[in-house]
């Protein structure tokens, strides 16, 4: 059994909005060549791998794409 708690890893306190930076972050994360696109490609390709080792490798690479850089 597990308990899900929706909390942030670090506290967030936004003092002013920076729309230019927000646009840049969204472009990097969600653009066609962004982190989210790569993550989804790796994680969906793992289902077509014929062996367990290939699936594990694509899972590791896909989850690495979610890590902060």
Coordinates of N, CA, C and O in Angstrom, one line a residue:
X1 N 0.8 -1.2 0.0 CA 0.0 0.0 0.0 C 0.9 1.2 0.0 O 1.9 1.2 0.6
X2 N 0.5 2.3 -0.7 CA 1.3 3.5 -0.7 C 0.3 4.7 -0.5 O -0.9 4.6 -0.7
X3 N 0.9 5.8 -0.1 CA 0.2 7.0 0.1 C 0.7 8.1 -0.8 O 1.9 8.4 -0.8
X4 N -0.2 8.7 -1.6 CA 0.3 9.7 -2.6 C 0.1 11.1 -1.9 O -1.0 11.5 -1.5
X5 N 1.2 11.8 -1.9 CA 1.1 13.2 -1.3 C 1.6 14.1 -2.4 O 2.8 14.0 -2.8
X6 N 0.8 15.0 -2.9 CA 1.2 16.0 -3.9 C 1.9 17.2 -3.3 O 1.2 18.1 -2.9
X7 N 3.2 17.1 -3.2 CA 4.0 18.2 -2.7 C 5.1 18.5 -3.6 O 5.6 17.7 -4.4
X8 N 5.6 19.8 -3.6 CA 6.7 20.2 -4.4 C 8.0 19.8 -3.7 O 8.1 19.7 -2.5
X9 N 9.1 19.5 -4.5 CA 10.3 19.1 -4.0 C 11.0 20.3 -3.3 O 11.6 20.2 -2.2
X10 N 10.8 21.5 -3.9 CA 11.4 22.7 -3.3 C 10.2 23.7 -3.2 O 9.3 23.8 -4.0
X11 N 10.2 24.6 -2.2 CA 9.2 25.6 -2.0 C 9.3 26.6 -3.2 O 10.4 26.9 -3.6
X12 N 8.2 27.1 -3.7 CA 8.1 28.0 -4.8 C 7.5 29.3 -4.3 O 6.4 29.3 -3.7
X13 N 8.2 30.4 -4.5 CA 7.6 31.7 -4.1 C 7.9 32.7 -5.3 O 9.0 33.2 -5.5
X14 N 6.8 32.9 -6.1 CA 7.0 33.7 -7.3 C 6.7 35.2 -6.9 O 5.6 35.5 -6.5
X15 N 7.7 36.0 -7.1 CA 7.6 37.4 -6.7 C 7.2 38.3 -7.9 O 6.4 39.2 -7.7
X16 N 7.6 37.9 -9.1 CA 7.2 38.7 -10.3 C 7.2 37.7 -11.5 O 7.9 36.7 -11.5
X17 N 6.3 38.0 -12.5 CA 6.2 37.1 -13.6 C 7.2 37.5 -14.7 O 7.4 38.7 -15.0
X18 N 7.9 36.5 -15.3 CA 8.8 36.8 -16.4 C 8.3 36.0 -17.6 O 8.7 34.8 -17.7
X19 N 7.5 36.6 -18.4 CA 6.9 35.9 -19.5 C 7.8 35.4 -20.6 O 7.6 34.4 -21.2
X20 N 8.9 36.2 -20.8 CA 9.9 35.8 -21.8 C 10.6 34.5 -21.3 O 10.8 33.6 -22.1
X21 N 11.0 34.4 -20.1 CA 11.6 33.2 -19.5 C 10.6 32.0 -19.6 O 11.0 30.9 -19.9
X22 N 9.3 32.3 -19.2 CA 8.3 31.2 -19.3 C 8.2 30.6 -20.7 O 8.1 29.4 -20.9
X23 N 8.2 31.5 -21.7 CA 8.1 31.1 -23.1 C 9.3 30.2 -23.4 O 9.2 29.2 -24.1
X24 N 10.5 30.6 -23.0 CA 11.7 29.9 -23.3 C 11.6 28.5 -22.7 O 12.0 27.5 -23.3
X25 N 11.2 28.4 -21.4 CA 11.2 27.1 -20.7 C 10.2 26.2 -21.4 O 10.4 25.0 -21.6
X26 N 9.0 26.7 -21.7 CA 8.0 25.9 -22.4 C 8.5 25.4 -23.7 O 8.3 24.2 -24.1
X27 N 9.2 26.2 -24.5 CA 9.8 25.8 -25.8 C 10.8 24.7 -25.6 O 10.8 23.7 -26.3
X28 N 11.6 24.8 -24.6 CA 12.6 23.8 -24.4 C 12.0 22.5 -23.9 O 12.4 21.4 -24.3
X29 N 11.0 22.6 -23.1 CA 10.4 21.4 -22.5 C 9.4 20.7 -23.5 O 9.4 19.5 -23.7
X30 N 8.5 21.5 -24.1 CA 7.5 20.9 -24.9 C 7.5 21.1 -26.4 O 6.6 20.7 -27.1
X31 N 8.6 21.7 -26.9 CA 8.7 21.8 -28.3 C 8.9 20.5 -29.0 O 9.0 19.5 -28.4
X32 N 8.9 20.6 -30.4 CA 9.0 19.3 -31.2 C 10.3 18.6 -30.8 O 10.4 17.4 -30.8
X33 N 11.4 19.3 -30.6 CA 12.7 18.7 -30.2 C 13.0 18.9 -28.8 O 14.2 18.8 -28.4
X34 N 12.0 19.1 -28.0 CA 12.2 19.4 -26.5 C 12.3 18.1 -25.7 O 12.3 17.0 -26.3
X35 N 12.5 18.3 -24.4 CA 12.6 17.2 -23.5 C 11.4 16.3 -23.5 O 11.5 15.0 -23.4
X36 N 10.2 16.9 -23.5 CA 9.0 16.1 -23.4 C 8.8 15.2 -24.7 O 8.5 14.0 -24.6
X37 N 9.2 15.8 -25.9 CA 9.1 15.0 -27.1 C 10.0 13.8 -27.1 O 9.6 12.7 -27.4
X38 N 11.3 14.0 -26.6 CA 12.2 12.9 -26.5 C 11.8 11.9 -25.5 O 11.9 10.7 -25.8
X39 N 11.3 12.3 -24.4 CA 10.8 11.4 -23.3 C 9.7 10.5 -23.9 O 9.8 9.3 -23.7
X40 N 8.7 11.1 -24.5 CA 7.6 10.3 -25.1 C 8.1 9.3 -26.1 O 7.6 8.2 -26.2
X41 N 9.0 9.7 -27.0 CA 9.5 8.8 -28.0 C 10.2 7.6 -27.4 O 10.0 6.5 -27.8
X42 N 11.1 7.9 -26.5 CA 11.8 6.7 -25.8 C 10.8 5.8 -25.1 O 10.9 4.6 -25.2
X43 N 9.9 6.4 -24.4 CA 9.0 5.5 -23.6 C 8.0 4.8 -24.4 O 7.5 3.7 -24.0
X44 N 7.6 5.3 -25.6 CA 6.7 4.6 -26.4 C 7.4 3.5 -27.3 O 6.9 2.5 -27.6
X45 N 8.7 3.8 -27.6 CA 9.4 2.8 -28.4 C 9.8 1.6 -27.6 O 10.0 0.5 -28.2
X46 N 9.8 1.7 -26.3 CA 10.2 0.6 -25.5 C 9.2 -0.6 -25.6 O 9.5 -1.7 -25.4
X47 N 7.9 -0.3 -26.0 CA 6.9 -1.3 -26.1 C 7.1 -2.2 -27.3 O 6.6 -3.3 -27.4
X48 N 8.0 -1.7 -28.3 CA 8.2 -2.5 -29.5 C 9.5 -3.3 -29.5 O 9.8 -4.0 -30.4
X49 N 10.2 -3.2 -28.4 CA 11.5 -3.9 -28.3 C 11.3 -5.4 -28.0 O 10.5 -5.7 -27.2
X50 N 12.0 -6.2 -28.7 CA 11.8 -7.7 -28.6 C 12.4 -8.3 -27.3 O 12.0 -9.3 -26.9
X51 N 13.4 -7.6 -26.8 CA 14.0 -8.2 -25.6 C 14.0 -7.3 -24.4 O 13.8 -6.1 -24.5
X52 N 14.1 -7.9 -23.2 CA 14.0 -7.1 -21.9 C 15.1 -6.1 -21.8 O 14.9 -5.0 -21.2
X53 N 16.3 -6.4 -22.2 CA 17.4 -5.5 -22.1 C 17.2 -4.2 -22.8 O 17.5 -3.1 -22.3
X54 N 16.7 -4.3 -24.0 CA 16.4 -3.1 -24.8 C 15.3 -2.3 -24.2 O 15.3 -1.1 -24.2
X55 N 14.3 -2.9 -23.7 CA 13.2 -2.2 -23.0 C 13.7 -1.5 -21.8 O 13.3 -0.3 -21.5
X56 N 14.6 -2.1 -21.0 CA 15.1 -1.5 -19.8 C 16.0 -0.3 -20.2 O 15.9 0.7 -19.5
X57 N 16.7 -0.4 -21.3 CA 17.6 0.7 -21.7 C 16.8 1.9 -22.1 O 17.0 3.0 -21.7
X58 N 15.7 1.7 -22.9 CA 14.9 2.8 -23.4 C 14.1 3.4 -22.2 O 13.9 4.6 -22.1
X59 N 13.7 2.6 -21.2 CA 13.1 3.1 -20.0 C 14.1 4.0 -19.2 O 13.7 5.1 -18.8
X60 N 15.3 3.6 -19.1 CA 16.3 4.4 -18.4 C 16.6 5.7 -19.1 O 16.6 6.7 -18.5
X61 N 16.7 5.6 -20.4 CA 17.0 6.9 -21.2 C 15.8 7.8 -21.1 O 15.9 9.0 -20.9
X62 N 14.6 7.2 -21.2 CA 13.4 8.1 -21.2 C 13.2 8.8 -19.8 O 12.8 9.9 -19.8
X63 N 13.4 8.0 -18.8 CA 13.3 8.6 -17.5 C 14.4 9.6 -17.2 O 14.2 10.6 -16.5
X64 N 15.6 9.5 -17.8 CA 16.6 10.4 -17.7 C 16.3 11.8 -18.3 O 16.7 12.8 -17.8
X65 N 15.5 11.7 -19.3 CA 15.0 13.0 -20.0 C 14.2 13.8 -19.0 O 14.1 15.0 -19.2
X66 N 13.6 13.3 -18.0 CA 12.8 14.1 -17.1 C 13.7 14.7 -16.0 O 13.2 15.6 -15.3
X67 N 14.9 14.3 -15.9 CA 15.8 14.8 -14.8 C 16.2 16.3 -15.1 O 16.4 16.6 -16.3
X68 N 16.3 17.1 -14.1 CA 16.7 18.5 -14.3 C 18.2 18.5 -14.8 O 19.0 17.7 -14.4
X69 N 18.5 19.4 -15.6 CA 19.8 19.5 -16.2 C 20.6 20.7 -15.6 O 20.2 21.6 -15.1

